[in-house]
Amino acid sequence: MSTTLTGQDESGITIVAASIQDDLSARMKDDIPPMTEEEARQAKLCQLCQLRDWIYTCPRCLIHTCSVECVKQHKQNSTCSGVRDKTSYVSLQKYTESNMMSDYTYLEDVSRQTDNFTRSRMEVSRDLKSKNAESRARALAKSANQAGIHFSYLPIGMSRSKLNQTNYSKNHKQIFWSIEVNFCRNNKRERYLEHSYPSNKPFYAFFENLLLSENPQGRGSYATIRHQLSDFIDAGIDQFIVALKKEKAPRGHFVNVTSVLDALFRDVLKDEQIIEFPIFYIWLKQDEQPSEVVVLEDKKQPLIIPLRDEATSDEQQETPLDQAISNEQQKTSSNQAESIEQTIEQGNEEENLFTETEKPSEEVVE
């Protein structure tokens, strides 16, 4: 994290630096003997040409020069870059306020560079995550639309969007849904959110896993859930009324999907509007309709066409239509075979006739 100096900080540093400088000056007076006049005169001269007093000091190697020509000559002779070495060693006797400020600036630059590097890595990571998320979202929407489900997202950051874990699996070639269920009884509503339910499983299996299975699949606290829903467990799934909340419709509009619980979950959602994940309300047939449900429409029985990869056995039962088509194909094949056989026999007869009539007579040699 970079640091910015305030006026109070700078004044404090200046006071400390002045104190250190006074201490160093006192030590230098005690330890360093005074220069002679010749040494003082030589110290003022350019260290390259020795003709004029020096004007410039190389930031890197501290060589004193008097002109631009001498500076260029110095860089050429010593291959000096002229850039100050911020980490070079400075003895305690030569350490001044400028050295201390230089060290502080150097540490501040290091901190700033570290902060910039961290930010750039975070931005790259965020961009990669964003691209991956967009790719997964497109795959999910495409798969849902192909299944006849009108699927859409909420803007990023909304609470429902954060809760949603619905995703499309390329390996399994199906959608794994987040499902919200609301069990309503005695003017109370118990809300649960389950994740990763496959779209190629019957919907009733969801309730069996949630309420009845000895080894439920999921991360929920099923013991607590079943304690809270004991009335529904005692009544049984056959006594449930299950309604799907209609999205992009007036408030309180639901679709009764009780009659299609045996269908695959994707068929239950077919032709319905889904935003992020489906929301269901469940109550018992003996109870009154929840106040949240204002209009309850019946779900049309979906046309279930099993996929080839969903066949339960290698041998599938033939429908009457399949049998009729098969019989017709066999009859056609039989008629074609008889026709071909008659043609072959007729050709053989004509060949024999040609042989008998056109065969030349043998000459008798006397």
C-alpha positions as YAML, in Angstrom:
chain: A
units: angstrom
residues:
- id: 1
  name: MET
  ca: [0.00, 0.00, 0.00]
- id: 2
  name: SER
  ca: [1.41, 3.39, -0.96]
- id: 3
  name: THR
  ca: [1.83, 6.07, 1.70]
- id: 4
  name: THR
  ca: [1.33, 9.82, 1.33]
- id: 5
  name: LEU
  ca: [3.23, 12.20, 3.57]
- id: 6
  name: THR
  ca: [1.33, 14.92, 5.38]
- id: 7
  name: GLY
  ca: [2.83, 18.24, 6.45]
- id: 8
  name: GLN
  ca: [3.15, 17.01, 10.03]
- id: 9
  name: ASP
  ca: [4.99, 13.86, 8.91]
- id: 10
  name: GLU
  ca: [7.44, 15.85, 6.80]
- id: 11
  name: SER
  ca: [8.23, 18.24, 9.63]
- id: 12
  name: GLY
  ca: [8.86, 15.31, 11.96]
- id: 13
  name: ILE
  ca: [11.20, 13.67, 9.46]
- id: 14
  name: THR
  ca: [13.04, 16.96, 8.98]
- id: 15
  name: ILE
  ca: [13.60, 17.31, 12.73]
- id: 16
  name: VAL
  ca: [14.89, 13.73, 13.02]
- id: 17
  name: ALA
  ca: [17.12, 14.19, 9.97]
- id: 18
  name: ALA
  ca: [18.55, 17.43, 11.38]
- id: 19
  name: SER
  ca: [19.30, 15.71, 14.66]
- id: 20
  name: ILE
  ca: [21.07, 12.85, 12.86]
- id: 21
  name: GLN
  ca: [23.00, 15.30, 10.71]
- id: 22
  name: ASP
  ca: [24.19, 17.28, 13.72]
- id: 23
  name: ASP
  ca: [25.33, 14.09, 15.38]
- id: 24
  name: LEU
  ca: [27.15, 12.96, 12.24]
- id: 25
  name: SER
  ca: [28.77, 16.36, 11.80]
- id: 26
  name: ALA
  ca: [30.07, 16.24, 15.35]
- id: 27
  name: ARG
  ca: [31.55, 12.79, 14.78]
- id: 28
  name: MET
  ca: [33.12, 13.82, 11.49]
- id: 29
  name: LYS
  ca: [34.77, 16.82, 13.14]
- id: 30
  name: ASP
  ca: [36.27, 14.54, 15.73]
- id: 31
  name: ASP
  ca: [37.32, 11.71, 13.36]
- id: 32
  name: ILE
  ca: [38.35, 13.46, 10.11]
- id: 33
  name: PRO
  ca: [41.44, 15.67, 10.13]
- id: 34
  name: PRO
  ca: [41.17, 19.05, 8.34]
- id: 35
  name: MET
  ca: [42.30, 19.27, 4.65]
- id: 36
  name: THR
  ca: [45.32, 21.21, 3.55]
- id: 37
  name: GLU
  ca: [45.04, 24.09, 1.08]
- id: 38
  name: GLU
  ca: [46.29, 21.89, -1.77]
- id: 39
  name: GLU
  ca: [43.78, 19.16, -0.95]
- id: 40
  name: ALA
  ca: [41.00, 21.73, -0.79]
- id: 41
  name: ARG
  ca: [42.04, 23.15, -4.17]
- id: 42
  name: GLN
  ca: [42.20, 19.67, -5.75]
- id: 43
  name: ALA
  ca: [38.77, 18.80, -4.33]
- id: 44
  name: LYS
  ca: [37.22, 21.69, -6.25]
- id: 45
  name: LEU
  ca: [38.65, 20.65, -9.63]
- id: 46
  name: CYS
  ca: [36.93, 18.51, -12.26]
- id: 47
  name: GLN
  ca: [37.99, 14.91, -11.71]
- id: 48
  name: LEU
  ca: [38.23, 14.28, -15.45]
- id: 49
  name: CYS
  ca: [40.11, 17.22, -16.98]
- id: 50
  name: GLN
  ca: [41.55, 18.76, -13.79]
- id: 51
  name: LEU
  ca: [41.32, 22.20, -15.45]
- id: 52
  name: ARG
  ca: [38.22, 23.87, -14.04]
- id: 53
  name: ASP
  ca: [36.17, 23.68, -10.90]
- id: 54
  name: TRP
  ca: [33.55, 20.94, -10.99]
- id: 55
  name: ILE
  ca: [29.87, 21.80, -11.50]
- id: 56
  name: TYR
  ca: [28.12, 18.45, -11.93]
- id: 57
  name: THR
  ca: [28.06, 15.33, -9.78]
- id: 58
  name: CYS
  ca: [27.25, 11.95, -11.31]
- id: 59
  name: PRO
  ca: [24.20, 10.57, -9.42]
- id: 60
  name: ARG
  ca: [25.51, 7.02, -9.69]
- id: 61
  name: CYS
  ca: [29.25, 7.11, -9.03]
- id: 62
  name: LEU
  ca: [29.51, 10.66, -7.55]
- id: 63
  name: ILE
  ca: [32.24, 11.73, -10.00]
- id: 64
  name: HIS
  ca: [32.61, 15.54, -10.22]
- id: 65
  name: THR
  ca: [32.71, 17.05, -13.70]
- id: 66
  name: CYS
  ca: [32.83, 20.58, -15.08]
- id: 67
  name: SER
  ca: [31.06, 20.38, -18.45]
- id: 68
  name: VAL
  ca: [28.83, 18.33, -20.71]
- id: 69
  name: GLU
  ca: [31.88, 17.11, -22.61]
- id: 70
  name: CYS
  ca: [33.42, 15.76, -19.42]
- id: 71
  name: VAL
  ca: [30.10, 14.12, -18.46]
- id: 72
  name: LYS
  ca: [29.94, 12.33, -21.84]
- id: 73
  name: GLN
  ca: [33.58, 11.32, -21.57]
- id: 74
  name: HIS
  ca: [32.98, 9.93, -18.10]
- id: 75
  name: LYS
  ca: [30.02, 7.83, -19.25]
- id: 76
  name: GLN
  ca: [32.01, 6.54, -22.23]
- id: 77
  name: ASN
  ca: [35.08, 5.61, -20.20]
- id: 78
  name: SER
  ca: [33.29, 3.92, -17.29]
- id: 79
  name: THR
  ca: [30.09, 2.79, -19.08]
- id: 80
  name: CYS
  ca: [28.19, 4.60, -16.35]
- id: 81
  name: SER
  ca: [24.42, 4.95, -16.85]
- id: 82
  name: GLY
  ca: [24.22, 8.14, -14.81]
- id: 83
  name: VAL
  ca: [21.22, 6.77, -12.86]
- id: 84
  name: ARG
  ca: [21.53, 6.88, -9.11]
- id: 85
  name: ASP
  ca: [21.88, 3.51, -7.41]
- id: 86
  name: LYS
  ca: [19.25, 3.68, -4.71]
- id: 87
  name: THR
  ca: [20.62, 0.62, -2.91]
- id: 88
  name: SER
  ca: [24.29, 1.55, -2.88]
- id: 89
  name: TYR
  ca: [26.12, 1.45, 0.42]
- id: 90
  name: VAL
  ca: [26.62, 4.75, 2.27]
- id: 91
  name: SER
  ca: [28.82, 4.80, 5.34]
- id: 92
  name: LEU
  ca: [27.50, 6.25, 8.55]
- id: 93
  name: GLN
  ca: [29.97, 9.14, 8.37]
- id: 94
  name: LYS
  ca: [28.63, 10.16, 4.94]
- id: 95
  name: TYR
  ca: [24.94, 9.55, 5.69]
- id: 96
  name: THR
  ca: [23.02, 12.84, 5.41]
- id: 97
  name: GLU
  ca: [19.44, 14.06, 5.36]
- id: 98
  name: SER
  ca: [19.32, 13.71, 1.58]
- id: 99
  name: ASN
  ca: [20.34, 10.05, 1.89]
- id: 100
  name: MET
  ca: [17.60, 9.42, 4.42]
- id: 101
  name: MET
  ca: [14.95, 11.09, 2.21]
- id: 102
  name: SER
  ca: [16.25, 9.08, -0.73]
- id: 103
  name: ASP
  ca: [15.85, 5.85, 1.22]
- id: 104
  name: TYR
  ca: [12.35, 6.84, 2.30]
- id: 105
  name: THR
  ca: [11.38, 7.67, -1.29]
- id: 106
  name: TYR
  ca: [12.84, 4.37, -2.46]
- id: 107
  name: LEU
  ca: [10.80, 2.40, 0.08]
- id: 108
  name: GLU
  ca: [7.71, 4.35, -0.92]
- id: 109
  name: ASP
  ca: [8.33, 3.52, -4.60]
- id: 110
  name: VAL
  ca: [8.73, -0.17, -3.76]
- id: 111
  name: SER
  ca: [5.46, -0.10, -1.84]
- id: 112
  name: ARG
  ca: [3.72, 1.66, -4.73]
- id: 113
  name: GLN
  ca: [5.04, -0.81, -7.29]
- id: 114
  name: THR
  ca: [3.96, -3.74, -5.12]
- id: 115
  name: ASP
  ca: [0.49, -2.27, -4.77]
- id: 116
  name: ASN
  ca: [0.25, -1.68, -8.53]
- id: 117
  name: PHE
  ca: [1.38, -5.24, -9.26]
- id: 118
  name: THR
  ca: [-1.20, -6.65, -6.84]
- id: 119
  name: ARG
  ca: [-3.93, -4.56, -8.43]
- id: 120
  name: SER
  ca: [-2.95, -5.65, -11.93]
- id: 121
  name: ARG
  ca: [-3.04, -9.32, -10.89]
- id: 122
  name: MET
  ca: [-6.47, -8.83, -9.35]
- id: 123
  name: GLU
  ca: [-7.71, -7.16, -12.53]
- id: 124
  name: VAL
  ca: [-6.40, -10.01, -14.70]
- id: 125
  name: SER
  ca: [-7.98, -12.58, -12.38]
- id: 126
  name: ARG
  ca: [-11.25, -10.65, -12.39]
- id: 127
  name: ASP
  ca: [-11.22, -10.46, -16.20]
- id: 128
  name: LEU
  ca: [-10.63, -14.22, -16.48]
- id: 129
  name: LYS
  ca: [-13.42, -14.96, -14.01]
- id: 130
  name: SER
  ca: [-15.71, -12.60, -15.86]
- id: 131
  name: LYS
  ca: [-15.00, -14.27, -19.21]
- id: 132
  name: ASN
  ca: [-15.52, -17.75, -17.73]
- id: 133
  name: ALA
  ca: [-18.74, -16.64, -16.07]
- id: 134
  name: GLU
  ca: [-20.03, -15.18, -19.34]
- id: 135
  name: SER
  ca: [-19.19, -18.40, -21.18]
- id: 136
  name: ARG
  ca: [-20.99, -20.53, -18.58]
- id: 137
  name: ALA
  ca: [-23.99, -18.19, -18.62]
- id: 138
  name: ARG
  ca: [-24.28, -18.43, -22.41]
- id: 139
  name: ALA
  ca: [-24.07, -22.23, -22.29]
- id: 140
  name: LEU
  ca: [-26.77, -22.38, -19.60]
- id: 141
  name: ALA
  ca: [-29.14, -20.04, -21.43]
- id: 142
  name: LYS
  ca: [-28.62, -21.92, -24.70]
- id: 143
  name: SER
  ca: [-29.33, -25.32, -23.13]
- id: 144
  name: ALA
  ca: [-32.43, -24.00, -21.34]
- id: 145
  name: ASN
  ca: [-33.82, -22.43, -24.51]
- id: 146
  name: GLN
  ca: [-33.22, -25.65, -26.44]
- id: 147
  name: ALA
  ca: [-35.30, -27.45, -23.80]
- id: 148
  name: GLY
  ca: [-38.13, -24.96, -24.33]
- id: 149
  name: ILE
  ca: [-37.49, -23.08, -21.07]
- id: 150
  name: HIS
  ca: [-37.61, -19.27, -21.23]
- id: 151
  name: PHE
  ca: [-34.61, -18.60, -19.01]
- id: 152
  name: SER
  ca: [-33.21, -15.19, -18.05]
- id: 153
  name: TYR
  ca: [-30.83, -13.60, -15.54]
- id: 154
  name: LEU
  ca: [-31.12, -10.74, -13.10]
- id: 155
  name: PRO
  ca: [-28.46, -7.98, -13.00]
- id: 156
  name: ILE
  ca: [-25.27, -9.00, -11.22]
- id: 157
  name: GLY
  ca: [-25.27, -8.07, -7.55]
- id: 158
  name: MET
  ca: [-28.94, -8.67, -6.78]
- id: 159
  name: SER
  ca: [-29.63, -11.07, -3.91]
- id: 160
  name: ARG
  ca: [-31.39, -13.67, -6.05]
- id: 161
  name: SER
  ca: [-28.50, -13.63, -8.50]
- id: 162
  name: LYS
  ca: [-26.02, -14.21, -5.67]
- id: 163
  name: LEU
  ca: [-28.01, -17.21, -4.39]
- id: 164
  name: ASN
  ca: [-28.26, -18.86, -7.80]
- id: 165
  name: GLN
  ca: [-25.95, -21.81, -8.47]
- id: 166
  name: THR
  ca: [-27.74, -23.14, -11.55]
- id: 167
  name: ASN
  ca: [-25.19, -24.31, -14.11]
- id: 168
  name: TYR
  ca: [-24.83, -26.34, -17.29]
- id: 169
  name: SER
  ca: [-22.53, -29.38, -17.22]
- id: 170
  name: LYS
  ca: [-20.80, -30.18, -20.50]
- id: 171
  name: ASN
  ca: [-19.80, -33.63, -19.23]
- id: 172
  name: HIS
  ca: [-23.36, -34.63, -18.30]
- id: 173
  name: LYS
  ca: [-24.94, -32.49, -21.06]
- id: 174
  name: GLN
  ca: [-27.69, -31.25, -18.80]
- id: 175
  name: ILE
  ca: [-28.58, -28.40, -16.45]
- id: 176
  name: PHE
  ca: [-28.20, -28.71, -12.69]
- id: 177
  name: TRP
  ca: [-30.77, -26.44, -11.08]
- id: 178
  name: SER
  ca: [-31.05, -24.44, -7.92]
- id: 179
  name: ILE
  ca: [-34.62, -24.91, -6.66]
- id: 180
  name: GLU
  ca: [-36.46, -22.84, -4.08]
- id: 181
  name: VAL
  ca: [-39.34, -24.60, -2.29]
- id: 182
  name: ASN
  ca: [-41.79, -22.95, 0.13]
- id: 183
  name: PHE
  ca: [-43.85, -25.30, 2.32]
- id: 184
  name: CYS
  ca: [-47.02, -23.50, 3.48]
- id: 185
  name: ARG
  ca: [-49.21, -24.61, 6.40]
- id: 186
  name: ASN
  ca: [-51.15, -22.86, 9.18]
- id: 187
  name: ASN
  ca: [-50.22, -19.41, 7.84]
- id: 188
  name: LYS
  ca: [-46.53, -20.28, 8.11]
- id: 189
  name: ARG
  ca: [-44.01, -20.71, 5.35]
- id: 190
  name: GLU
  ca: [-40.79, -22.74, 5.51]
- id: 191
  name: ARG
  ca: [-38.38, -21.74, 2.74]
- id: 192
  name: TYR
  ca: [-35.49, -23.91, 1.52]
- id: 193
  name: LEU
  ca: [-33.04, -23.56, -1.35]
- id: 194
  name: GLU
  ca: [-31.56, -26.74, -2.79]
- id: 195
  name: HIS
  ca: [-28.81, -26.85, -5.41]
- id: 196
  name: SER
  ca: [-27.51, -29.14, -8.18]
- id: 197
  name: TYR
  ca: [-30.73, -30.96, -9.03]
- id: 198
  name: PRO
  ca: [-30.35, -32.61, -12.48]
- id: 199
  name: SER
  ca: [-32.91, -31.71, -15.12]
- id: 200
  name: ASN
  ca: [-33.04, -35.30, -16.41]
- id: 201
  name: LYS
  ca: [-34.56, -36.69, -13.19]
- id: 202
  name: PRO
  ca: [-38.27, -36.86, -12.35]
- id: 203
  name: PHE
  ca: [-39.48, -34.01, -10.17]
- id: 204
  name: TYR
  ca: [-40.95, -36.30, -7.51]
- id: 205
  name: ALA
  ca: [-37.42, -37.60, -6.81]
- id: 206
  name: PHE
  ca: [-36.58, -34.13, -5.52]
- id: 207
  name: PHE
  ca: [-39.16, -34.44, -2.73]
- id: 208
  name: GLU
  ca: [-38.14, -38.03, -2.01]
- id: 209
  name: ASN
  ca: [-34.53, -36.92, -1.51]
- id: 210
  name: LEU
  ca: [-35.55, -33.92, 0.60]
- id: 211
  name: LEU
  ca: [-38.07, -35.66, 2.87]
- id: 212
  name: LEU
  ca: [-37.86, -39.46, 2.66]
- id: 213
  name: SER
  ca: [-34.48, -40.79, 1.51]
- id: 214
  name: GLU
  ca: [-32.31, -42.50, 4.12]
- id: 215
  name: ASN
  ca: [-29.17, -41.17, 2.42]
- id: 216
  name: PRO
  ca: [-30.14, -37.75, 1.02]
- id: 217
  name: GLN
  ca: [-27.85, -36.21, -1.57]
- id: 218
  name: GLY
  ca: [-26.93, -32.61, -0.82]
- id: 219
  name: ARG
  ca: [-25.47, -30.27, 1.76]
- id: 220
  name: GLY
  ca: [-28.64, -29.30, 3.58]
- id: 221
  name: SER
  ca: [-29.39, -30.02, 7.23]
- id: 222
  name: TYR
  ca: [-31.98, -32.66, 6.38]
- id: 223
  name: ALA
  ca: [-32.65, -33.70, 9.97]
- id: 224
  name: THR
  ca: [-33.76, -30.16, 10.80]
- id: 225
  name: ILE
  ca: [-35.73, -29.85, 7.57]
- id: 226
  name: ARG
  ca: [-37.62, -33.09, 8.21]
- id: 227
  name: HIS
  ca: [-38.39, -32.09, 11.77]
- id: 228
  name: GLN
  ca: [-39.89, -28.82, 10.53]
- id: 229
  name: LEU
  ca: [-41.86, -30.57, 7.77]
- id: 230
  name: SER
  ca: [-43.10, -33.58, 9.75]
- id: 231
  name: ASP
  ca: [-46.73, -32.86, 8.75]
- id: 232
  name: PHE
  ca: [-45.85, -33.07, 5.07]
- id: 233
  name: ILE
  ca: [-43.86, -36.27, 5.60]
- id: 234
  name: ASP
  ca: [-46.77, -37.89, 7.46]
- id: 235
  name: ALA
  ca: [-49.22, -36.88, 4.73]
- id: 236
  name: GLY
  ca: [-47.06, -38.19, 1.87]
- id: 237
  name: ILE
  ca: [-46.12, -36.75, -1.50]
- id: 238
  name: ASP
  ca: [-49.46, -37.87, -2.98]
- id: 239
  name: GLN
  ca: [-51.19, -35.27, -0.80]
- id: 240
  name: PHE
  ca: [-49.00, -32.39, -2.04]
- id: 241
  name: ILE
  ca: [-50.16, -29.56, -4.23]
- id: 242
  name: VAL
  ca: [-47.11, -28.12, -5.98]
- id: 243
  name: ALA
  ca: [-47.33, -24.75, -7.73]
- id: 244
  name: LEU
  ca: [-44.66, -23.00, -9.80]
- id: 245
  name: LYS
  ca: [-44.43, -19.23, -9.47]
- id: 246
  name: LYS
  ca: [-45.01, -17.50, -12.81]
- id: 247
  name: GLU
  ca: [-42.34, -14.96, -13.67]
- id: 248
  name: LYS
  ca: [-43.03, -11.86, -15.76]
- id: 249
  name: ALA
  ca: [-46.69, -12.16, -14.77]
- id: 250
  name: PRO
  ca: [-48.96, -10.34, -12.30]
- id: 251
  name: ARG
  ca: [-48.19, -10.99, -8.66]
- id: 252
  name: GLY
  ca: [-49.73, -14.13, -7.22]
- id: 253
  name: HIS
  ca: [-49.95, -16.07, -10.51]
- id: 254
  name: PHE
  ca: [-48.88, -19.72, -10.23]
- id: 255
  name: VAL
  ca: [-48.97, -22.87, -12.36]
- id: 256
  name: ASN
  ca: [-50.21, -26.11, -10.79]
- id: 257
  name: VAL
  ca: [-47.60, -28.77, -11.64]
- id: 258
  name: THR
  ca: [-48.95, -31.47, -9.31]
- id: 259
  name: SER
  ca: [-50.11, -33.59, -12.25]
- id: 260
  name: VAL
  ca: [-46.64, -33.69, -13.84]
- id: 261
  name: LEU
  ca: [-44.49, -34.63, -10.84]
- id: 262
  name: ASP
  ca: [-43.62, -37.89, -12.60]
- id: 263
  name: ALA
  ca: [-42.22, -35.99, -15.59]
- id: 264
  name: LEU
  ca: [-38.57, -35.03, -15.98]
- id: 265
  name: PHE
  ca: [-37.78, -31.75, -14.29]
- id: 266
  name: ARG
  ca: [-36.90, -30.09, -17.60]
- id: 267
  name: ASP
  ca: [-40.38, -31.02, -18.90]
- id: 268
  name: VAL
  ca: [-41.97, -29.53, -15.79]
- id: 269
  name: LEU
  ca: [-40.27, -26.22, -16.64]
- id: 270
  name: LYS
  ca: [-40.97, -26.40, -20.36]
- id: 271
  name: ASP
  ca: [-42.77, -23.34, -21.80]
- id: 272
  name: GLU
  ca: [-42.37, -21.50, -18.46]
- id: 273
  name: GLN
  ca: [-40.57, -18.25, -17.65]
- id: 274
  name: ILE
  ca: [-37.68, -18.83, -15.22]
- id: 275
  name: ILE
  ca: [-35.58, -16.03, -13.73]
- id: 276
  name: GLU
  ca: [-32.33, -17.36, -12.18]
- id: 277
  name: PHE
  ca: [-34.04, -20.43, -10.62]
- id: 278
  name: PRO
  ca: [-37.60, -21.81, -10.25]
- id: 279
  name: ILE
  ca: [-39.68, -21.07, -7.13]
- id: 280
  name: PHE
  ca: [-42.31, -23.55, -5.93]
- id: 281
  name: TYR
  ca: [-45.03, -23.33, -3.29]
- id: 282
  name: ILE
  ca: [-46.23, -26.58, -1.69]
- id: 283
  name: TRP
  ca: [-49.26, -27.16, 0.53]
- id: 284
  name: LEU
  ca: [-51.47, -30.12, 1.45]
- id: 285
  name: LYS
  ca: [-54.69, -30.90, -0.37]
- id: 286
  name: GLN
  ca: [-56.61, -30.76, 2.91]
- id: 287
  name: ASP
  ca: [-55.37, -27.22, 3.64]
- id: 288
  name: GLU
  ca: [-56.50, -23.92, 2.24]
- id: 289
  name: GLN
  ca: [-54.63, -22.31, -0.61]
- id: 290
  name: PRO
  ca: [-51.83, -20.00, 0.65]
- id: 291
  name: SER
  ca: [-52.51, -16.29, 0.56]
- id: 292
  name: GLU
  ca: [-49.53, -15.78, -1.77]
- id: 293
  name: VAL
  ca: [-51.30, -17.85, -4.45]
- id: 294
  name: VAL
  ca: [-53.94, -15.65, -6.09]
- id: 295
  name: VAL
  ca: [-54.37, -17.33, -9.49]
- id: 296
  name: LEU
  ca: [-53.60, -21.04, -10.00]
- id: 297
  name: GLU
  ca: [-53.43, -22.31, -13.58]
- id: 298
  name: ASP
  ca: [-53.22, -25.97, -14.58]
- id: 299
  name: LYS
  ca: [-50.02, -27.16, -16.20]
- id: 300
  name: LYS
  ca: [-50.45, -28.73, -19.61]
- id: 301
  name: GLN
  ca: [-49.29, -32.33, -19.75]
- id: 302
  name: PRO
  ca: [-45.85, -32.17, -21.40]
- id: 303
  name: LEU
  ca: [-45.05, -34.31, -24.43]
- id: 304
  name: ILE
  ca: [-42.20, -36.44, -23.09]
- id: 305
  name: ILE
  ca: [-39.84, -37.70, -25.80]
- id: 306
  name: PRO
  ca: [-36.99, -39.69, -24.23]
- id: 307
  name: LEU
  ca: [-33.52, -39.13, -25.64]
- id: 308
  name: ARG
  ca: [-31.52, -41.99, -27.06]
- id: 309
  name: ASP
  ca: [-28.95, -41.79, -24.30]
- id: 310
  name: GLU
  ca: [-31.73, -42.00, -21.72]
- id: 311
  name: ALA
  ca: [-32.98, -45.43, -22.83]
- id: 312
  name: THR
  ca: [-33.25, -47.76, -19.87]
- id: 313
  name: SER
  ca: [-32.45, -50.93, -21.87]
- id: 314
  name: ASP
  ca: [-30.97, -51.96, -25.18]
- id: 315
  name: GLU
  ca: [-34.27, -53.44, -26.32]
- id: 316
  name: GLN
  ca: [-37.12, -50.94, -26.51]
- id: 317
  name: GLN
  ca: [-40.79, -51.84, -26.95]
- id: 318
  name: GLU
  ca: [-42.23, -51.23, -30.41]
- id: 319
  name: THR
  ca: [-45.26, -49.04, -30.73]
- id: 320
  name: PRO
  ca: [-48.17, -50.08, -33.04]
- id: 321
  name: LEU
  ca: [-46.97, -47.50, -35.55]
- id: 322
  name: ASP
  ca: [-43.47, -49.01, -35.52]
- id: 323
  name: GLN
  ca: [-44.93, -52.50, -36.05]
- id: 324
  name: ALA
  ca: [-47.06, -51.32, -38.98]
- id: 325
  name: ILE
  ca: [-44.06, -49.64, -40.61]
- id: 326
  name: SER
  ca: [-41.96, -52.76, -40.09]
- id: 327
  name: ASN
  ca: [-44.65, -55.04, -41.63]
- id: 328
  name: GLU
  ca: [-45.01, -52.72, -44.62]
- id: 329
  name: GLN
  ca: [-41.24, -52.70, -45.15]
- id: 330
  name: GLN
  ca: [-41.14, -56.51, -45.00]
- id: 331
  name: LYS
  ca: [-44.04, -56.76, -47.50]
- id: 332
  name: THR
  ca: [-42.31, -54.35, -49.89]
- id: 333
  name: SER
  ca: [-39.02, -56.24, -49.62]
- id: 334
  name: SER
  ca: [-40.82, -59.55, -50.36]
- id: 335
  name: ASN
  ca: [-42.58, -58.12, -53.45]
- id: 336
  name: GLN
  ca: [-39.31, -56.70, -54.74]
- id: 337
  name: ALA
  ca: [-37.59, -60.06, -54.31]
- id: 338
  name: GLU
  ca: [-40.37, -61.90, -56.23]
- id: 339
  name: SER
  ca: [-40.21, -59.34, -59.06]
- id: 340
  name: ILE
  ca: [-36.45, -59.71, -59.36]
- id: 341
  name: GLU
  ca: [-36.73, -63.51, -59.37]
- id: 342
  name: GLN
  ca: [-39.36, -63.45, -62.17]
- id: 343
  name: THR
  ca: [-37.16, -61.13, -64.23]
- id: 344
  name: ILE
  ca: [-34.20, -63.49, -63.89]
- id: 345
  name: GLU
  ca: [-36.29, -66.52, -64.94]
- id: 346
  name: GLN
  ca: [-37.67, -64.65, -67.97]
- id: 347
  name: GLY
  ca: [-34.16, -63.67, -69.00]
- id: 348
  name: ASN
  ca: [-33.00, -67.29, -68.79]
- id: 349
  name: GLU
  ca: [-35.89, -68.47, -71.02]
- id: 350
  name: GLU
  ca: [-35.09, -65.86, -73.67]
- id: 351
  name: GLU
  ca: [-31.43, -66.86, -73.61]
- id: 352
  name: ASN
  ca: [-32.32, -70.54, -74.14]
- id: 353
  name: LEU
  ca: [-34.66, -69.63, -77.02]
- id: 354
  name: PHE
  ca: [-31.95, -67.58, -78.71]
- id: 355
  name: THR
  ca: [-29.52, -70.47, -78.35]
- id: 356
  name: GLU
  ca: [-31.85, -72.98, -79.98]
- id: 357
  name: THR
  ca: [-32.96, -70.80, -82.94]
- id: 358
  name: GLU
  ca: [-29.71, -69.04, -83.75]
- id: 359
  name: LYS
  ca: [-27.35, -71.95, -83.27]
- id: 360
  name: PRO
  ca: [-25.59, -72.65, -86.65]
- id: 361
  name: SER
  ca: [-25.97, -76.13, -88.23]
- id: 362
  name: GLU
  ca: [-22.95, -78.38, -88.49]
- id: 363
  name: GLU
  ca: [-21.63, -79.17, -91.99]
- id: 364
  name: VAL
  ca: [-21.30, -82.82, -92.88]
- id: 365
  name: VAL
  ca: [-17.98, -83.61, -94.42]
- id: 366
  name: GLU
  ca: [-18.09, -86.38, -96.89]
...
